[in-house]
Coordinates of C-alpha atoms in Angstrom, one line a residue:
M1 CA 0.0 0.0 0.0
S2 CA 2.8 2.4 0.8
I3 CA 4.5 1.6 -2.5
I4 CA 1.3 2.6 -4.5
L5 CA 0.9 5.8 -2.5
F6 CA 4.6 6.7 -3.2
L7 CA 4.0 6.2 -7.0
V8 CA 0.9 8.4 -7.0
L9 CA 2.7 11.2 -5.1
F10 CA 5.7 10.9 -7.5
T11 CA 3.4 11.1 -10.5
L12 CA 1.5 14.2 -9.1
S13 CA 4.8 16.0 -8.4
A14 CA 5.4 16.3 -12.1
V15 CA 2.1 18.0 -12.9
E16 CA 0.2 21.1 -11.9
I17 CA -3.0 20.5 -10.1
Y18 CA -6.2 22.7 -10.4
P19 CA -9.5 22.1 -8.6
S20 CA -12.6 21.0 -10.5
E21 CA -16.2 21.6 -9.9
D22 CA -17.0 17.8 -9.8
N23 CA -14.4 17.0 -7.0
S24 CA -11.9 15.7 -9.6
V25 CA -8.5 17.2 -10.2
V26 CA -7.5 19.0 -13.4
F27 CA -3.9 18.7 -14.6
V28 CA -1.8 20.3 -17.4
R29 CA 0.4 18.1 -19.6
E30 CA 3.6 16.4 -18.3
V31 CA 6.7 17.2 -20.4
V32 CA 9.8 15.2 -20.0
E33 CA 13.1 16.1 -21.7
N34 CA 14.7 13.2 -23.3
Q35 CA 18.4 13.7 -22.6
N36 CA 19.5 10.8 -24.9
N37 CA 17.9 12.4 -28.0
E38 CA 20.5 14.2 -30.1
D39 CA 18.1 16.9 -31.3
S40 CA 16.9 17.6 -27.7
Q41 CA 13.3 16.7 -28.7
M42 CA 10.5 17.0 -26.2
E43 CA 8.7 13.7 -25.6
I44 CA 5.1 13.8 -24.4
K45 CA 4.4 11.2 -21.7
G46 CA 0.9 10.1 -21.0
L47 CA -0.5 10.5 -17.5
S48 CA -1.4 6.8 -17.5
G49 CA 0.5 3.8 -18.6
N50 CA 4.2 2.9 -18.2
P51 CA 6.3 5.8 -17.0
N52 CA 8.9 5.0 -19.5
G53 CA 6.1 4.9 -22.1
P54 CA 6.3 3.0 -25.4
E55 CA 8.1 4.4 -28.4
E56 CA 6.4 7.4 -30.0
K57 CA 5.9 5.7 -33.3
E58 CA 4.1 2.8 -31.7
A59 CA 1.9 4.9 -29.3
E60 CA -1.7 5.6 -30.0
L61 CA -2.4 9.3 -30.5
F62 CA -5.1 10.8 -28.4
I63 CA -7.5 12.8 -30.6
P64 CA -8.9 15.7 -28.5
S65 CA -12.2 17.6 -29.0
R66 CA -13.9 20.4 -27.2
Y67 CA -15.5 17.9 -24.9
W68 CA -14.0 15.8 -22.1
Q69 CA -12.9 12.4 -23.3
K70 CA -11.5 9.4 -21.5
V71 CA -7.7 8.9 -21.8
K72 CA -6.9 5.3 -22.6
P73 CA -3.8 3.7 -21.1
G74 CA -0.7 4.2 -23.3
Q75 CA -2.2 7.1 -25.4
V76 CA 0.1 10.0 -26.3
L77 CA -1.4 13.3 -25.5
P78 CA -0.7 16.5 -27.5
S79 CA 0.4 19.6 -25.8
G80 CA -1.9 22.4 -24.8
L81 CA -4.9 20.4 -23.5
H82 CA -6.9 20.5 -20.3
Y83 CA -6.5 17.3 -18.2
R84 CA -8.3 16.0 -15.2
M85 CA -8.2 12.9 -13.0
N86 CA -10.8 11.7 -10.5
L87 CA -8.9 10.6 -7.4
Q88 CA -11.7 8.4 -6.3
T89 CA -12.2 6.4 -9.5
G90 CA -8.8 7.0 -11.2
L91 CA -10.6 8.1 -14.4
K92 CA -8.4 10.4 -16.6
E93 CA -9.9 12.8 -19.1
A94 CA -8.7 15.5 -21.5
K95 CA -10.1 18.1 -24.0
L96 CA -9.0 21.1 -26.1
L97 CA -8.3 24.4 -24.5
D98 CA -11.0 27.0 -25.2
D99 CA -10.4 29.0 -28.4
T100 CA -7.2 27.0 -29.1
D101 CA -5.9 26.8 -32.6
V102 CA -4.0 23.5 -32.8
K103 CA -1.1 23.7 -35.2
N104 CA -0.8 21.0 -37.9
G105 CA -4.4 20.2 -37.3
K106 CA -8.0 21.5 -37.6
L107 CA -11.4 21.0 -36.1
D108 CA -13.8 18.9 -38.2
E109 CA -17.6 19.2 -38.1
S110 CA -17.7 17.3 -34.9
N111 CA -15.2 19.6 -33.3
A112 CA -12.6 16.8 -33.2
W113 CA -9.0 17.6 -33.8
V114 CA -7.5 16.1 -37.0
D115 CA -3.8 15.6 -37.6
H116 CA -2.8 16.1 -41.3
T117 CA 0.4 14.1 -40.9
G118 CA -1.2 11.1 -39.4
K119 CA 1.3 11.0 -36.5
F120 CA 2.6 13.3 -33.8
N121 CA 5.8 14.9 -35.2
H122 CA 8.5 16.9 -33.5
L123 CA 10.9 19.3 -35.3
S124 CA 14.6 19.5 -34.5
G125 CA 16.4 22.8 -34.5
E126 CA 17.8 22.3 -38.0
E127 CA 14.4 21.3 -39.4
L128 CA 12.8 24.4 -37.8
K129 CA 15.4 26.7 -39.4
S130 CA 14.9 25.0 -42.8
K131 CA 11.2 25.5 -42.7
L132 CA 11.5 29.1 -41.5
S133 CA 13.9 29.9 -44.3
G134 CA 11.1 29.2 -46.8
L135 CA 8.9 31.9 -45.4
P136 CA 8.5 35.1 -47.5
D137 CA 10.5 38.1 -46.4
D138 CA 8.2 41.0 -45.6
G139 CA 11.1 43.4 -44.7
P140 CA 12.3 46.3 -46.9
K141 CA 13.9 45.3 -50.2
N142 CA 17.3 46.4 -51.0
E143 CA 16.1 48.1 -54.2
N144 CA 13.8 50.3 -52.0
L145 CA 16.5 51.5 -49.7
A146 CA 17.1 54.5 -51.9
D147 CA 13.7 55.7 -51.0
L148 CA 14.8 56.3 -47.5
S149 CA 16.5 59.5 -48.6
K150 CA 13.1 61.2 -48.7
Y151 CA 12.9 60.9 -44.9
R152 CA 14.5 63.5 -42.8
D153 CA 17.0 62.9 -40.0
I154 CA 15.6 63.1 -36.5
E155 CA 18.1 65.8 -35.5
E156 CA 17.1 67.9 -38.4
L157 CA 13.4 67.6 -37.4
R158 CA 14.2 68.5 -33.8
K159 CA 16.0 71.6 -35.1
D160 CA 13.0 72.7 -37.2
F161 CA 10.6 72.1 -34.3
A162 CA 12.8 74.3 -32.0
E163 CA 12.8 77.1 -34.6
M164 CA 9.0 76.8 -34.8
N165 CA 8.7 77.1 -31.1
K166 CA 10.7 80.3 -31.2
Q167 CA 8.2 81.8 -33.7
M168 CA 5.2 81.2 -31.5
K169 CA 3.5 84.5 -30.7
T170 CA 0.9 85.6 -28.1
E171 CA -2.3 87.3 -29.2
S172 CA -1.0 90.5 -27.8
E173 CA 2.1 90.2 -29.9
I174 CA 0.0 89.6 -33.0
V175 CA -2.1 92.7 -32.2
K176 CA 1.1 94.7 -31.8
E177 CA 2.4 93.3 -35.1
I178 CA -0.8 94.4 -37.0
T179 CA -0.6 97.8 -35.3
N180 CA 3.0 98.3 -36.3
Y181 CA 2.1 97.3 -39.9
F182 CA -0.5 100.1 -40.1
R183 CA 1.9 102.7 -38.6
S184 CA 4.6 101.8 -41.0
Q185 CA 2.3 102.4 -44.0
I186 CA 0.7 105.4 -45.7
I187 CA -2.9 104.5 -45.2
H188 CA -4.2 106.5 -48.1
E189 CA -1.9 104.7 -50.5
L190 CA -2.9 101.2 -49.4
D191 CA -5.5 99.3 -51.4
H192 CA -8.5 98.2 -49.3
D193 CA -7.7 94.6 -50.2
F194 CA -4.6 94.9 -48.1
I195 CA -6.3 96.7 -45.2
L196 CA -9.5 94.8 -44.7
P197 CA -7.9 91.4 -43.9
K198 CA -5.7 93.0 -41.3
L199 CA -8.6 94.9 -39.8
E200 CA -10.6 91.7 -39.7
D201 CA -7.9 89.9 -37.8
L202 CA -7.5 92.8 -35.4
T203 CA -11.2 92.9 -34.7
Y204 CA -11.1 89.2 -33.9
Y205 CA -8.4 89.6 -31.4
V206 CA -9.7 92.7 -29.6
H207 CA -12.9 90.9 -28.7
Q208 CA -10.8 89.6 -25.9
I209 CA -10.8 92.2 -23.1
D210 CA -7.0 92.0 -22.4
N211 CA -6.1 92.4 -26.1
A212 CA -8.5 95.3 -26.4
E213 CA -6.9 97.1 -23.4
D214 CA -3.4 96.5 -24.7
F215 CA -4.4 97.9 -28.1
I216 CA -6.2 101.0 -26.8
L217 CA -4.1 101.8 -23.7
K218 CA -0.6 100.7 -24.7
M219 CA -0.6 101.1 -28.5
N220 CA -2.7 104.2 -28.8
G221 CA -5.3 102.3 -30.7
L222 CA -8.0 105.0 -30.8
E223 CA -5.8 107.3 -32.8
L224 CA -4.9 104.5 -35.2
I225 CA -8.6 103.7 -35.8
K226 CA -9.3 107.3 -36.5
H227 CA -6.4 107.4 -38.9
I228 CA -7.6 104.3 -40.7
Y229 CA -11.1 105.7 -40.9
N230 CA -9.8 108.6 -43.0
H231 CA -9.2 106.2 -45.9
S232 CA -11.3 107.1 -48.9
E233 CA -13.0 103.7 -49.2
A234 CA -16.3 103.3 -47.4
S235 CA -15.5 99.6 -46.7
V236 CA -12.4 100.5 -44.8
K237 CA -14.3 103.1 -42.7
Q238 CA -16.9 100.5 -41.9
A239 CA -14.2 97.9 -40.9
A240 CA -12.5 100.5 -38.6
L241 CA -15.7 101.2 -36.8
K242 CA -16.3 97.5 -36.3
T243 CA -12.9 97.3 -34.7
L244 CA -13.8 100.2 -32.4
S245 CA -17.1 98.6 -31.5
A246 CA -15.4 95.3 -30.6
C247 CA -13.0 97.2 -28.3
L248 CA -15.8 99.0 -26.4
Q249 CA -18.2 96.1 -26.0
S250 CA -18.7 95.4 -22.3
N251 CA -15.4 97.0 -21.4
Q252 CA -16.1 99.8 -18.9
K253 CA -12.4 100.7 -18.5
L254 CA -12.0 101.5 -22.2
K255 CA -15.3 103.3 -22.3
V256 CA -14.1 105.8 -19.6
F257 CA -10.8 106.2 -21.3
A258 CA -12.5 106.8 -24.7
I259 CA -14.7 109.5 -23.2
E260 CA -12.0 111.2 -21.2
N261 CA -9.1 111.0 -23.8
G262 CA -10.4 110.2 -27.2
Q263 CA -13.3 112.6 -27.9
I264 CA -14.9 109.4 -29.2
L265 CA -18.5 110.7 -29.0
Q266 CA -17.6 113.6 -31.3
F267 CA -15.9 111.2 -33.7
L268 CA -18.9 108.9 -33.8
T269 CA -21.4 111.7 -34.1
R270 CA -19.5 113.1 -37.1
S271 CA -19.3 109.6 -38.6
M272 CA -23.1 109.1 -38.4
D273 CA -23.9 112.6 -39.6
S274 CA -21.6 112.5 -42.6
K275 CA -24.1 110.2 -44.5
I276 CA -21.2 108.9 -46.6
D277 CA -22.7 105.4 -46.8
S278 CA -25.6 103.8 -45.0
K279 CA -23.4 100.9 -43.9
V280 CA -20.9 103.3 -42.4
T281 CA -23.7 105.1 -40.6
K282 CA -25.0 101.8 -39.2
S283 CA -21.5 100.8 -38.1
A284 CA -21.0 104.1 -36.3
F285 CA -24.4 103.6 -34.6
N286 CA -23.3 100.1 -33.4
A287 CA -20.2 101.6 -31.9
L288 CA -22.2 104.3 -30.2
S289 CA -24.6 101.7 -28.8
A290 CA -21.7 99.7 -27.4
L291 CA -20.3 102.9 -25.8
I292 CA -23.3 104.4 -24.0
R293 CA -25.1 101.3 -22.8
N294 CA -24.7 100.9 -19.0
F295 CA -22.7 104.2 -19.0
P296 CA -24.8 107.1 -17.7
F297 CA -22.0 109.6 -18.0
A298 CA -21.7 108.9 -21.7
Q299 CA -25.5 109.1 -22.1
K300 CA -25.4 112.6 -20.4
V301 CA -22.6 113.8 -22.7
F302 CA -24.3 112.4 -25.8
G303 CA -27.6 114.0 -24.8
D304 CA -25.9 117.4 -24.2
M305 CA -24.5 117.2 -27.7
S306 CA -28.1 116.8 -29.1
G307 CA -27.1 113.3 -30.0
F308 CA -30.5 111.8 -29.5
Q309 CA -32.0 114.3 -31.8
L310 CA -29.5 113.2 -34.4
L311 CA -30.5 109.6 -34.0
C312 CA -34.1 110.6 -34.6
K313 CA -33.2 112.5 -37.8
L314 CA -31.2 109.6 -39.1
A315 CA -34.0 107.1 -38.3
E316 CA -36.7 109.3 -40.0
S317 CA -34.5 109.5 -43.1
D318 CA -33.9 105.7 -43.0
Y319 CA -30.2 106.0 -42.6
I320 CA -30.6 103.9 -39.5
P321 CA -33.6 101.4 -39.1
S322 CA -36.3 102.8 -36.9
H323 CA -36.5 99.7 -34.8
R324 CA -32.8 99.8 -34.0
V325 CA -33.1 103.3 -32.6
L326 CA -36.3 102.4 -30.7
Q327 CA -34.5 99.4 -29.2
L328 CA -31.6 101.5 -28.0
Q329 CA -34.0 104.1 -26.5
M330 CA -36.0 101.4 -24.6
D331 CA -32.8 99.8 -23.3
L332 CA -31.5 103.2 -22.0
L333 CA -34.9 103.9 -20.3
S334 CA -35.0 100.4 -18.7
E335 CA -31.5 101.0 -17.3
A336 CA -32.5 104.3 -15.8
A337 CA -35.8 102.9 -14.4
F338 CA -33.9 100.0 -12.7
A339 CA -31.3 102.2 -11.2
L340 CA -33.8 104.8 -9.9
Q341 CA -35.9 102.1 -8.3
E342 CA -32.9 100.9 -6.2
T343 CA -32.6 102.2 -2.7
E344 CA -29.9 104.8 -2.0
A345 CA -28.2 102.5 0.4
H346 CA -27.7 99.9 -2.3
D347 CA -25.8 102.1 -4.9
P348 CA -26.4 105.8 -4.3
T349 CA -23.7 106.9 -6.8
R350 CA -25.2 105.0 -9.7
R351 CA -28.7 106.3 -8.9
K352 CA -27.4 109.8 -8.9
Q353 CA -25.6 109.3 -12.2
Y354 CA -28.9 108.2 -13.9
E355 CA -30.7 111.1 -12.3
V356 CA -28.2 113.6 -13.8
A357 CA -28.3 111.9 -17.2
A358 CA -32.1 112.3 -17.4
V359 CA -32.3 110.3 -20.6
I360 CA -36.1 110.2 -20.5
K361 CA -36.2 114.0 -21.0
K362 CA -33.9 113.9 -24.0
I363 CA -35.7 111.1 -26.0
S364 CA -38.4 112.8 -28.0
C365 CA -38.9 111.0 -31.2
S366 CA -40.0 107.5 -30.1
C367 CA -43.7 108.0 -30.6
K368 CA -43.0 109.7 -34.0
L369 CA -41.0 106.6 -35.1
I370 CA -43.6 104.2 -33.9
H371 CA -46.3 106.2 -35.6
K372 CA -44.3 106.2 -38.9
A373 CA -43.8 102.5 -38.7
F374 CA -47.4 101.6 -37.8
T375 CA -49.0 103.9 -40.4
S376 CA -46.7 102.9 -43.2
P377 CA -48.4 101.4 -46.2
N378 CA -45.7 98.7 -46.2
L379 CA -46.0 97.8 -42.5
T380 CA -43.4 95.1 -42.0
V381 CA -44.4 91.7 -40.6
N382 CA -40.8 90.6 -40.0
L383 CA -41.3 89.1 -36.5
N384 CA -38.1 90.4 -35.0
V385 CA -38.7 94.0 -36.1
F386 CA -42.4 93.9 -35.4
E387 CA -41.8 92.7 -31.8
V388 CA -39.5 95.7 -31.1
L389 CA -42.2 98.0 -32.4
I390 CA -44.9 96.4 -30.3
D391 CA -42.7 96.5 -27.1
A392 CA -41.9 100.2 -27.8
A393 CA -45.5 101.1 -28.4
R394 CA -46.6 99.3 -25.2
K395 CA -43.9 101.0 -23.1
F396 CA -44.5 104.5 -24.4
T397 CA -48.3 104.2 -24.2
E398 CA -48.2 102.9 -20.6
D399 CA -45.8 105.6 -19.6
D400 CA -48.2 108.1 -21.2
I401 CA -45.4 109.5 -23.4
C402 CA -47.0 109.3 -26.8
V403 CA -49.9 111.6 -27.9
R404 CA -53.2 109.9 -27.5
S405 CA -54.6 111.5 -30.7
Q406 CA -52.3 109.1 -32.7
F407 CA -53.7 106.0 -31.1
K408 CA -56.7 105.7 -33.4
K409 CA -54.5 105.7 -36.5
W410 CA -52.4 103.0 -34.8
L411 CA -55.5 100.9 -34.3
E412 CA -56.5 101.3 -37.9
S413 CA -53.1 99.9 -39.0
L414 CA -52.6 97.2 -36.4
K415 CA -56.0 95.5 -36.5
P416 CA -55.5 94.2 -40.1
V417 CA -52.0 93.0 -39.2
L418 CA -53.4 91.2 -36.2
V419 CA -56.0 89.4 -38.3
N420 CA -53.4 88.4 -40.9
L421 CA -51.1 87.0 -38.3
L422 CA -53.9 85.0 -36.8
V423 CA -55.0 83.4 -40.1
E424 CA -51.8 83.1 -42.1
K425 CA -50.0 79.7 -42.1
D426 CA -46.9 81.1 -43.6
L427 CA -45.1 84.4 -42.9
R428 CA -43.0 86.5 -45.2
S429 CA -39.9 88.4 -44.0
G430 CA -39.3 92.1 -44.6
V431 CA -37.7 91.3 -48.0
G432 CA -40.6 89.1 -49.1
E433 CA -38.8 85.8 -48.6
K434 CA -41.2 83.0 -47.6
I435 CA -40.5 81.3 -44.3
Q436 CA -41.6 77.8 -43.7
L437 CA -42.9 77.7 -40.1
D438 CA -41.5 75.1 -37.9
S439 CA -42.5 74.4 -34.3
E440 CA -40.2 77.1 -32.8
M441 CA -41.2 79.7 -35.4
D442 CA -44.9 79.0 -34.7
E443 CA -44.4 79.4 -31.0
Y444 CA -42.6 82.7 -31.6
R445 CA -45.4 83.9 -33.9
Q446 CA -47.9 83.1 -31.2
E447 CA -45.9 85.1 -28.7
V448 CA -45.8 88.1 -31.1
V449 CA -49.6 87.7 -31.7
S450 CA -50.2 87.7 -28.0
K451 CA -48.2 90.9 -27.5
L452 CA -50.0 92.6 -30.4
T453 CA -53.4 91.5 -29.0
D454 CA -52.5 93.0 -25.6
L455 CA -51.3 96.2 -27.3
V456 CA -54.4 96.6 -29.4
Q457 CA -56.6 96.1 -26.3
S458 CA -54.5 98.5 -24.3
I459 CA -54.7 101.2 -27.0
K460 CA -58.4 100.6 -27.4
S461 CA -59.1 101.0 -23.7
I462 CA -57.1 104.3 -23.7
T463 CA -59.0 105.7 -26.7
D464 CA -62.3 104.6 -25.1
R465 CA -61.5 106.5 -21.9
S466 CA -60.4 109.6 -23.8
E467 CA -63.6 109.7 -25.7
L468 CA -65.6 109.6 -22.5

């Protein structure tokens, strides 16, 4: 009994043991090196049978499949299989590893392994070299080595990258470079095709607050803009004003500097009043709007210069769209109303500034512009424009600013528009282009119709009271 136990332990010492779910033991193959073989071949020994095993040529080859099969005594087992032995019954079984591709064999329809050679062969080192020498060479051919000359040396590439890094410029440096370009040129002699791309780049960069401050405060940008504006081409004037507008947009520091040092209001007023070109006038108006919004001191100075009367004149002559002027006037009045409603303890200085500015006393043409728009035979039904007109009319009627004698004419013009908006399925823009209503446009149209309905009812109630 002790001799049998010793043989079992000796056999198990040569294999690796893994637990199995059915209380059996799973092994991997046993490989014994045959020292007497001149080619140092690896001889596979079965887990059962004579330890010395029969000669390989006389041994029966175990044909594995994907399912557990009984290993018969004396069978030769290929490498790369799963093995298990039940310690209670002594049953030995083997199967293919999962997803295993067995070389020199294939799986037939029954998932059984088939040996093409008919026997289990081993390759010596020389045989292996001989077989490998017949494989195709996928490496570079000698005749293609000359093509390597088109590739650059790594050191040369590193040098080029280093030079490129040295040429990297910050946005502020680019703004300075553009500024120096204009200062080095005689603007009047430059063609607009050279100026406009530079101005477009400059406008892009000064939208950043830091770049705008560097341009205006450190590079004397206001004077440069005025200098460029003196070019004879209207397109250059318009581009220069766009650059100025980008600098002033939401930048309180530059607004104060422009008022105190640049006489910018006088410059913009002259630009609007020159009537050189309608696009230039509109660009100057945009720059003015960027300057005076949320800046009561600039509003006061502009009002003292009769600037609001100039805007009315330009809107009445259609140099500036009426709804744009009305929108600016409403925004300024809303700013003042909000500031004046605040308690003195909250921000007494800001409240005082809007009281001194007194914008509401200087805006005089709002009702005239509304009346002109509403009584026009070509009353626009462009929703964006029409919404501004409705909001303006509502505000100025509720504040009792407009003359009530005009209201009846407004009603005569607005009622047909309201009916059309209610029954039309399609809208036409101000230029007559047909707009296919989608869900969002339809919601927007309903919102405008609701505002117009409220306005008509409000005006009607006011006229009814006045008649009484």
